[in-house]
PDB file of C-alpha atoms and ligand atoms in Angstrom:
ATOM      1  CA  MET S   1     -58.333  23.491 -17.938  1.00 93.00           C
ATOM      2  CA  ASN S   2     -58.057  20.424 -15.706  1.00 97.00           C
ATOM      3  CA  THR S   3     -58.803  20.782 -12.001  1.00 98.00           C
ATOM      4  CA  ILE S   4     -56.890  19.974  -8.817  1.00 98.00           C
ATOM      5  CA  GLU S   5     -58.550  19.519  -5.425  1.00 98.00           C
ATOM      6  CA  VAL S   6     -57.420  18.585  -1.922  1.00 98.00           C
ATOM      7  CA  CYS S   7     -59.417  16.116   0.192  1.00 98.00           C
ATOM      8  CA  LEU S   8     -58.416  16.760   3.808  1.00 98.00           C
ATOM      9  CA  THR S   9     -58.758  13.190   5.124  1.00 97.00           C
ATOM     10  CA  HIS S  10     -59.706   9.739   3.843  1.00 97.00           C
ATOM     11  CA  GLU S  11     -62.934  10.014   5.860  1.00 97.00           C
ATOM     12  CA  LEU S  12     -64.110  12.666   3.378  1.00 97.00           C
ATOM     13  CA  ILE S  13     -63.211  10.691   0.255  1.00 97.00           C
ATOM     14  CA  HIS S  14     -66.814   9.571  -0.358  1.00 96.00           C
ATOM     15  CA  HIS S  15     -67.697  13.200  -1.176  1.00 95.00           C
ATOM     16  CA  HIS S  16     -65.455  13.026  -4.245  1.00 95.00           C
ATOM     17  CA  GLU S  17     -65.815  11.392  -7.644  1.00 95.00           C
ATOM     18  CA  LEU S  18     -62.652   9.338  -8.168  1.00 98.00           C
ATOM     19  CA  LYS S  19     -63.421   7.853 -11.584  1.00 97.00           C
ATOM     20  CA  GLY S  20     -61.697   9.737 -14.377  1.00 97.00           C
ATOM     21  CA  LYS S  21     -59.168  11.272 -11.975  1.00 98.00           C
ATOM     22  CA  ILE S  22     -55.645  10.660 -10.794  1.00 98.00           C
ATOM     23  CA  VAL S  23     -55.569  10.401  -7.013  1.00 98.00           C
ATOM     24  CA  VAL S  24     -52.369  11.424  -5.247  1.00 98.00           C
ATOM     25  CA  VAL S  25     -52.234   9.955  -1.740  1.00 98.00           C
ATOM     26  CA  THR S  26     -49.988  11.707   0.732  1.00 98.00           C
ATOM     27  CA  ASP S  27     -49.006  10.748   4.262  1.00 98.00           C
ATOM     28  CA  VAL S  28     -45.946  12.889   4.894  1.00 97.00           C
ATOM     29  CA  PHE S  29     -45.408  11.552   8.470  1.00 95.00           C
ATOM     30  CA  ARG S  30     -44.550   8.888   7.387  1.00 95.00           C
ATOM     31  CA  ALA S  31     -46.091   6.283   5.090  1.00 97.00           C
ATOM     32  CA  THR S  32     -45.633   7.938   1.703  1.00 98.00           C
ATOM     33  CA  SER S  33     -42.208   9.291   2.730  1.00 98.00           C
ATOM     34  CA  CYS S  34     -41.198   5.662   3.451  1.00 98.00           C
ATOM     35  CA  ILE S  35     -42.694   4.478   0.171  1.00 98.00           C
ATOM     36  CA  VAL S  36     -41.001   7.109  -2.012  1.00 98.00           C
ATOM     37  CA  SER S  37     -37.619   6.769  -0.251  1.00 98.00           C
ATOM     38  CA  GLY S  38     -37.639   2.966  -0.322  1.00 98.00           C
ATOM     39  CA  LEU S  39     -38.571   2.646  -3.991  1.00 98.00           C
ATOM     40  CA  ALA S  40     -36.155   5.421  -5.015  1.00 98.00           C
ATOM     41  CA  LYS S  41     -33.315   3.642  -3.239  1.00 98.00           C
ATOM     42  CA  GLY S  42     -34.006   0.131  -4.568  1.00 98.00           C
ATOM     43  CA  VAL S  43     -36.955  -1.583  -2.872  1.00 98.00           C
ATOM     44  CA  LYS S  44     -38.602  -3.599  -5.674  1.00 98.00           C
ATOM     45  CA  ALA S  45     -42.281  -3.018  -4.818  1.00 98.00           C
ATOM     46  CA  ILE S  46     -44.488  -2.134  -1.848  1.00 98.00           C
ATOM     47  CA  LYS S  47     -47.908  -3.710  -1.389  1.00 98.00           C
ATOM     48  CA  PRO S  48     -50.123  -1.463   0.733  1.00 98.00           C
ATOM     49  CA  VAL S  49     -52.561  -3.525   2.797  1.00 98.00           C
ATOM     50  CA  ILE S  50     -55.057  -2.653   5.516  1.00 97.00           C
ATOM     51  CA  GLU S  51     -54.672  -5.446   8.062  1.00 97.00           C
ATOM     52  CA  VAL S  52     -51.637  -6.662  10.032  1.00 98.00           C
ATOM     53  CA  GLU S  53     -52.673 -10.283   9.319  1.00 98.00           C
ATOM     54  CA  GLU S  54     -52.478  -9.715   5.550  1.00 97.00           C
ATOM     55  CA  CYS S  55     -48.906  -8.484   5.982  1.00 97.00           C
ATOM     56  CA  LEU S  56     -47.954 -11.526   8.026  1.00 98.00           C
ATOM     57  CA  GLU S  57     -49.464 -13.831   5.352  1.00 98.00           C
ATOM     58  CA  LEU S  58     -47.462 -12.040   2.640  1.00 98.00           C
ATOM     59  CA  GLN S  59     -44.346 -12.313   4.838  1.00 98.00           C
ATOM     60  CA  LYS S  60     -44.714 -16.116   4.613  1.00 98.00           C
ATOM     61  CA  GLN S  61     -44.650 -15.718   0.805  1.00 97.00           C
ATOM     62  CA  GLY S  62     -41.338 -13.854   0.896  1.00 97.00           C
ATOM     63  CA  TYR S  63     -42.317 -10.219   1.374  1.00 98.00           C
ATOM     64  CA  LEU S  64     -40.743  -8.172   4.140  1.00 98.00           C
ATOM     65  CA  ALA S  65     -43.457  -6.961   6.525  1.00 98.00           C
ATOM     66  CA  GLY S  66     -43.330  -3.240   7.293  1.00 98.00           C
ATOM     67  CA  GLY S  67     -45.423  -0.542   8.937  1.00 97.00           C
ATOM     68  CA  GLU S  68     -46.795   0.581  12.258  1.00 95.00           C
ATOM     69  CA  ARG S  69     -49.611   0.675  14.731  1.00 94.00           C
ATOM     70  CA  HIS S  70     -49.726   3.630  17.146  1.00 87.00           C
ATOM     71  CA  ALA S  71     -46.651   4.790  15.137  1.00 86.00           C
ATOM     72  CA  GLN S  72     -44.653   1.850  16.614  1.00 90.00           C
ATOM     73  CA  MET S  73     -43.206  -1.320  15.055  1.00 93.00           C
ATOM     74  CA  ILE S  74     -45.562  -4.307  14.932  1.00 97.00           C
ATOM     75  CA  GLU S  75     -44.551  -7.575  16.596  1.00 96.00           C
ATOM     76  CA  GLY S  76     -43.167 -10.080  14.072  1.00 97.00           C
ATOM     77  CA  PHE S  77     -42.542  -7.395  11.424  1.00 98.00           C
ATOM     78  CA  ASP S  78     -39.217  -6.820   9.654  1.00 97.00           C
ATOM     79  CA  LEU S  79     -39.463  -3.038   9.279  1.00 97.00           C
ATOM     80  CA  ASP S  80     -40.945  -0.240  11.371  1.00 95.00           C
ATOM     81  CA  ASN S  81     -42.358   2.878   9.696  1.00 95.00           C
ATOM     82  CA  SER S  82     -39.208   4.967   9.478  1.00 95.00           C
ATOM     83  CA  PRO S  83     -38.070   6.016   5.976  1.00 96.00           C
ATOM     84  CA  PHE S  84     -34.561   5.037   7.027  1.00 96.00           C
ATOM     85  CA  SER S  85     -35.610   1.389   7.478  1.00 96.00           C
ATOM     86  CA  TYR S  86     -36.893   1.309   3.911  1.00 97.00           C
ATOM     87  CA  MET S  87     -33.495   2.545   2.690  1.00 97.00           C
ATOM     88  CA  GLU S  88     -31.423  -0.090   4.522  1.00 96.00           C
ATOM     89  CA  THR S  89     -29.401  -2.625   2.543  1.00 95.00           C
ATOM     90  CA  ARG S  90     -31.651  -5.501   3.699  1.00 95.00           C
ATOM     91  CA  SER S  91     -34.651  -3.841   2.000  1.00 96.00           C
ATOM     92  CA  MET S  92     -32.971  -3.446  -1.400  1.00 97.00           C
ATOM     93  CA  GLY S  93     -34.392  -5.627  -4.178  1.00 98.00           C
ATOM     94  CA  GLN S  94     -37.133  -6.864  -1.817  1.00 98.00           C
ATOM     95  CA  LYS S  95     -40.902  -6.636  -1.956  1.00 98.00           C
ATOM     96  CA  VAL S  96     -42.468  -5.129   1.163  1.00 98.00           C
ATOM     97  CA  ALA S  97     -46.011  -5.714   2.431  1.00 98.00           C
ATOM     98  CA  MET S  98     -46.898  -2.550   4.319  1.00 98.00           C
ATOM     99  CA  THR S  99     -49.703  -1.677   6.700  1.00 98.00           C
ATOM    100  CA  THR S 100     -50.058   1.676   8.454  1.00 97.00           C
ATOM    101  CA  THR S 101     -52.819   3.337  10.451  1.00 94.00           C
ATOM    102  CA  ASN S 102     -53.767   5.865   7.801  1.00 95.00           C
ATOM    103  CA  GLY S 103     -51.505   5.822   4.739  1.00 97.00           C
ATOM    104  CA  THR S 104     -52.074   2.329   3.378  1.00 97.00           C
ATOM    105  CA  LEU S 105     -55.762   2.581   4.313  1.00 97.00           C
ATOM    106  CA  THR S 106     -56.066   5.768   2.250  1.00 98.00           C
ATOM    107  CA  ILE S 107     -54.424   4.134  -0.770  1.00 98.00           C
ATOM    108  CA  ASN S 108     -56.878   1.237  -0.555  1.00 98.00           C
ATOM    109  CA  LYS S 109     -59.838   3.618  -0.238  1.00 97.00           C
ATOM    110  CA  SER S 110     -58.761   5.366  -3.461  1.00 98.00           C
ATOM    111  CA  LYS S 111     -59.039   2.349  -5.738  1.00 96.00           C
ATOM    112  CA  GLU S 112     -61.877   3.702  -7.907  1.00 97.00           C
ATOM    113  CA  ALA S 113     -59.514   6.311  -9.338  1.00 98.00           C
ATOM    114  CA  ASP S 114     -58.125   5.911 -12.863  1.00 98.00           C
ATOM    115  CA  GLU S 115     -54.634   5.985 -11.409  1.00 98.00           C
ATOM    116  CA  ILE S 116     -53.177   6.235  -7.889  1.00 98.00           C
ATOM    117  CA  LEU S 117     -49.873   7.887  -7.042  1.00 98.00           C
ATOM    118  CA  ALA S 118     -48.153   7.997  -3.653  1.00 98.00           C
ATOM    119  CA  ALA S 119     -46.219  11.195  -3.024  1.00 98.00           C
ATOM    120  CA  SER S 120     -44.475  13.239  -0.397  1.00 98.00           C
ATOM    121  CA  PHE S 121     -42.252  16.315  -0.212  1.00 98.00           C
ATOM    122  CA  SER S 122     -39.336  14.116  -1.279  1.00 98.00           C
ATOM    123  CA  ASN S 123     -40.782  13.742  -4.803  1.00 98.00           C
ATOM    124  CA  LEU S 124     -42.910  16.880  -5.084  1.00 98.00           C
ATOM    125  CA  SER S 125     -41.551  18.275  -8.379  1.00 98.00           C
ATOM    126  CA  ALA S 126     -41.342  14.883 -10.120  1.00 98.00           C
ATOM    127  CA  THR S 127     -44.964  14.183  -9.202  1.00 98.00           C
ATOM    128  CA  ALA S 128     -46.076  17.624 -10.416  1.00 98.00           C
ATOM    129  CA  SER S 129     -44.342  17.164 -13.803  1.00 98.00           C
ATOM    130  CA  TYR S 130     -45.865  13.700 -14.260  1.00 98.00           C
ATOM    131  CA  LEU S 131     -49.366  15.009 -13.509  1.00 98.00           C
ATOM    132  CA  LYS S 132     -48.991  17.959 -15.877  1.00 96.00           C
ATOM    133  CA  ASN S 133     -48.121  15.588 -18.716  1.00 95.00           C
ATOM    134  CA  LYS S 134     -51.119  13.354 -18.003  1.00 96.00           C
ATOM    135  CA  GLY S 135     -53.719  16.095 -18.578  1.00 92.00           C
ATOM    136  CA  LYS S 136     -56.313  14.712 -16.145  1.00 97.00           C
ATOM    137  CA  ASP S 137     -58.172  16.081 -13.131  1.00 98.00           C
ATOM    138  CA  VAL S 138     -56.262  15.464  -9.899  1.00 98.00           C
ATOM    139  CA  LEU S 139     -57.487  14.761  -6.370  1.00 98.00           C
ATOM    140  CA  ILE S 140     -54.905  14.920  -3.587  1.00 98.00           C
ATOM    141  CA  VAL S 141     -56.076  12.756  -0.687  1.00 98.00           C
ATOM    142  CA  CYS S 142     -54.451  13.534   2.652  1.00 98.00           C
ATOM    143  CA  ALA S 143     -54.181  10.521   4.940  1.00 97.00           C
ATOM    144  CA  GLY S 144     -54.398  12.520   8.187  1.00 95.00           C
ATOM    145  CA  TRP S 145     -54.684  10.678  11.490  1.00 92.00           C
ATOM    146  CA  LYS S 146     -57.679   8.436  12.263  1.00 92.00           C
ATOM    147  CA  GLY S 147     -60.094  10.504  10.216  1.00 93.00           C
ATOM    148  CA  ARG S 148     -58.784  13.911  11.292  1.00 94.00           C
ATOM    149  CA  PRO S 149     -56.705  16.188   9.075  1.00 96.00           C
ATOM    150  CA  GLY S 150     -52.943  16.224   9.537  1.00 95.00           C
ATOM    151  CA  LEU S 151     -51.325  19.610   9.034  1.00 96.00           C
ATOM    152  CA  GLU S 152     -48.249  18.136   7.308  1.00 96.00           C
ATOM    153  CA  ASP S 153     -50.415  16.404   4.681  1.00 98.00           C
ATOM    154  CA  VAL S 154     -52.460  19.556   4.121  1.00 98.00           C
ATOM    155  CA  LEU S 155     -49.215  21.488   3.549  1.00 98.00           C
ATOM    156  CA  PHE S 156     -48.122  18.962   0.953  1.00 98.00           C
ATOM    157  CA  GLY S 157     -51.536  19.297  -0.720  1.00 98.00           C
ATOM    158  CA  GLY S 158     -50.997  23.053  -0.889  1.00 98.00           C
ATOM    159  CA  ALA S 159     -47.460  22.688  -2.225  1.00 98.00           C
ATOM    160  CA  LEU S 160     -48.504  20.309  -4.999  1.00 98.00           C
ATOM    161  CA  THR S 161     -51.486  22.471  -5.940  1.00 98.00           C
ATOM    162  CA  LEU S 162     -49.258  25.555  -6.205  1.00 98.00           C
ATOM    163  CA  ALA S 163     -46.676  23.620  -8.242  1.00 98.00           C
ATOM    164  CA  MET S 164     -49.416  22.856 -10.762  1.00 97.00           C
ATOM    165  CA  SER S 165     -51.129  26.226 -10.940  1.00 96.00           C
ATOM    166  CA  ASP S 166     -50.100  26.738 -14.585  1.00 96.00           C
ATOM    167  CA  SER S 167     -51.863  23.573 -15.748  1.00 96.00           C
ATOM    168  CA  HIS S 168     -54.646  22.864 -13.212  1.00 97.00           C
ATOM    169  CA  GLU S 169     -57.365  25.104 -11.841  1.00 97.00           C
ATOM    170  CA  THR S 170     -57.815  25.042  -8.061  1.00 97.00           C
ATOM    171  CA  GLU S 171     -61.178  23.633  -6.990  1.00 96.00           C
ATOM    172  CA  GLY S 172     -62.837  23.493  -3.564  1.00 95.00           C
ATOM    173  CA  ASP S 173     -62.464  25.449  -0.334  1.00 97.00           C
ATOM    174  CA  SER S 174     -60.189  22.822   1.256  1.00 97.00           C
ATOM    175  CA  THR S 175     -57.749  23.380  -1.595  1.00 98.00           C
ATOM    176  CA  PHE S 176     -57.675  27.120  -0.904  1.00 97.00           C
ATOM    177  CA  LEU S 177     -57.061  26.365   2.785  1.00 98.00           C
ATOM    178  CA  ALA S 178     -54.174  24.073   1.843  1.00 98.00           C
ATOM    179  CA  THR S 179     -52.510  26.576  -0.485  1.00 98.00           C
ATOM    180  CA  ALA S 180     -52.936  29.421   2.036  1.00 98.00           C
ATOM    181  CA  ALA S 181     -51.364  27.264   4.758  1.00 98.00           C
ATOM    182  CA  TYR S 182     -48.438  26.310   2.514  1.00 98.00           C
ATOM    183  CA  GLU S 183     -47.824  29.928   1.497  1.00 98.00           C
ATOM    184  CA  THR S 184     -47.563  30.844   5.180  1.00 97.00           C
ATOM    185  CA  ALA S 185     -45.439  27.824   6.124  1.00 97.00           C
ATOM    186  CA  GLN S 186     -43.123  27.368   3.169  1.00 97.00           C
ATOM    187  CA  SER S 187     -40.179  29.413   4.420  1.00 97.00           C
ATOM    188  CA  ASP S 188     -39.835  27.140   7.478  1.00 97.00           C
ATOM    189  CA  LEU S 189     -42.021  24.031   7.387  1.00 97.00           C
ATOM    190  CA  LEU S 190     -40.502  22.548  10.531  1.00 94.00           C
ATOM    191  CA  SER S 191     -41.284  25.589  12.696  1.00 94.00           C
ATOM    192  CA  TYR S 192     -44.794  25.862  11.305  1.00 95.00           C
ATOM    193  CA  LEU S 193     -45.423  22.198  12.044  1.00 95.00           C
ATOM    194  CA  GLN S 194     -44.422  22.363  15.712  1.00 91.00           C
ATOM    195  CA  ARG S 195     -48.157  22.585  16.472  1.00 87.00           C
ATOM    196  CA  ALA S 196     -49.012  19.489  14.385  1.00 88.00           C
ATOM    197  CA  SER S 197     -50.474  16.618  16.414  1.00 85.00           C
ATOM    198  CA  HIS S 198     -48.590  13.849  14.597  1.00 82.00           C
ATOM    199  CA  LEU S 199     -45.298  15.685  14.937  1.00 83.00           C
ATOM    200  CA  LYS S 200     -45.829  15.711  18.714  1.00 83.00           C
ATOM    201  CA  ARG S 201     -46.627  11.968  18.618  1.00 80.00           C
ATOM    202  CA  LEU S 202     -43.495  11.163  16.599  1.00 81.00           C
ATOM    203  CA  LYS S 203     -41.252  13.381  18.737  1.00 80.00           C
ATOM    204  CA  LYS S 204     -41.990  11.136  21.697  1.00 75.00           C
ATOM    205  CA  LEU S 205     -40.553   8.241  19.678  1.00 71.00           C
ATOM    206  CA  GLY S 206     -37.314   9.990  18.835  1.00 62.00           C
ATOM    207  CA  GLY S 207     -38.292  12.277  16.001  1.00 74.00           C
ATOM    208  CA  LYS S 208     -35.315  11.781  13.644  1.00 87.00           C
ATOM    209  CA  ASP S 209     -37.735  11.120  10.787  1.00 93.00           C
ATOM    210  CA  ILE S 210     -39.433  14.504  11.067  1.00 94.00           C
ATOM    211  CA  PRO S 211     -36.875  16.801   9.364  1.00 94.00           C
ATOM    212  CA  TYR S 212     -36.147  14.092   6.797  1.00 96.00           C
ATOM    213  CA  CYS S 213     -39.821  13.843   5.757  1.00 96.00           C
ATOM    214  CA  LEU S 214     -39.925  17.610   5.141  1.00 96.00           C
ATOM    215  CA  GLU S 215     -36.993  17.689   2.726  1.00 98.00           C
ATOM    216  CA  ILE S 216     -38.146  18.724  -0.724  1.00 98.00           C
ATOM    217  CA  ASP S 217     -37.196  16.968  -3.985  1.00 98.00           C
ATOM    218  CA  LEU S 218     -34.717  14.423  -2.652  1.00 98.00           C
ATOM    219  CA  PHE S 219     -35.778  12.066  -5.440  1.00 98.00           C
ATOM    220  CA  ASP S 220     -36.688  12.474  -9.097  1.00 98.00           C
ATOM    221  CA  VAL S 221     -39.157   9.571  -9.080  1.00 98.00           C
ATOM    222  CA  VAL S 222     -42.883   9.021  -9.398  1.00 98.00           C
ATOM    223  CA  VAL S 223     -44.608   6.214  -7.497  1.00 98.00           C
ATOM    224  CA  LYS S 224     -47.789   4.589  -8.784  1.00 98.00           C
ATOM    225  CA  LEU S 225     -50.017   1.644  -7.922  1.00 98.00           C
ATOM    226  CA  ASN S 226     -49.767  -1.036 -10.622  1.00 98.00           C
ATOM    227  CA  GLU S 227     -52.286  -3.640 -11.767  1.00 96.00           C
ATOM    228  CA  GLU S 228     -51.100  -6.068  -9.068  1.00 97.00           C
ATOM    229  CA  SER S 229     -51.956  -3.409  -6.451  1.00 98.00           C
ATOM    230  CA  GLU S 230     -48.274  -2.872  -5.722  1.00 98.00           C
ATOM    231  CA  LEU S 231     -46.562   0.499  -5.535  1.00 98.00           C
ATOM    232  CA  VAL S 232     -43.694   0.741  -7.996  1.00 98.00           C
ATOM    233  CA  LEU S 233     -41.718   3.428  -9.771  1.00 98.00           C
ATOM    234  CA  ALA S 234     -43.609   4.793 -12.780  1.00 97.00           C
ATOM    235  CA  SER S 235     -41.497   4.432 -15.910  1.00 77.00           C
TER     236      SER S 235
HETATM  237  C1  MLT W   1     -49.808   6.304   9.043  1.00 68.63           C
HETATM  238  O1  MLT W   1     -50.026   5.718   7.986  1.00 68.63           O
HETATM  239  O2  MLT W   1     -50.696   6.529   9.821  1.00 68.63           O
HETATM  240  C2  MLT W   1     -48.458   6.849   9.394  1.00 68.63           C
HETATM  241  O3  MLT W   1     -47.561   6.716   8.411  1.00 68.63           O
HETATM  242  C3  MLT W   1     -48.086   6.721  10.811  1.00 68.63           C
HETATM  243  C4  MLT W   1     -46.628   6.851  11.132  1.00 68.63           C
HETATM  244  O4  MLT W   1     -45.892   5.899  11.063  1.00 68.63           O
HETATM  245  O5  MLT W   1     -46.163   7.911  11.503  1.00 68.63           O
END
């Protein structure tokens, strides 16, 4: 049987072998929720980059620049890091260069994997079905916040692990923590997450993204990193 494991933050990724595996990066609040929503609604591609300067260079080449620092919009950028911005008419058919504090960094740190997916609650079941058909070991890498775990990402790790329990064997203590947390939280994710540090941070900025990012299976799409290092819909 193939295995599935949760890595609690990108700072722990060096403890894992990525070669031969599919890595699923999740940053529920909000990078991968933006990515899944935008691509599902009609954004052409999203290039995840680490530095703000890289985004601004790509903007000169015709990309929209999107993302955040300190969860806020970056000066000179076209889009902030709200999923709703990625679903606006002006984003449709466009390529977006995206940089975020943790999410795009985590995707870039996963590049040794055989394949990289970006996922969130909004495409949980579609991602699970895709992975089951691939028949490979899976590592779910939670973006977290500046090297620390983020409860919302850990819950997604637990949800995806449980969704795949018929095809993939759970490996590692962090994976058991994630599934136990999701089993406790699943009846009301929003209430459970009131204690989450990033939820508190986002609430100060308005918080309309929070319930949206916790909605399950809004989209029947799978998002993967292609050979040009751009996130696109998997066909
Ligand atoms: C990140 O990548 O750190 C996040 O998506 C931050 C956010 O915009 O909430």
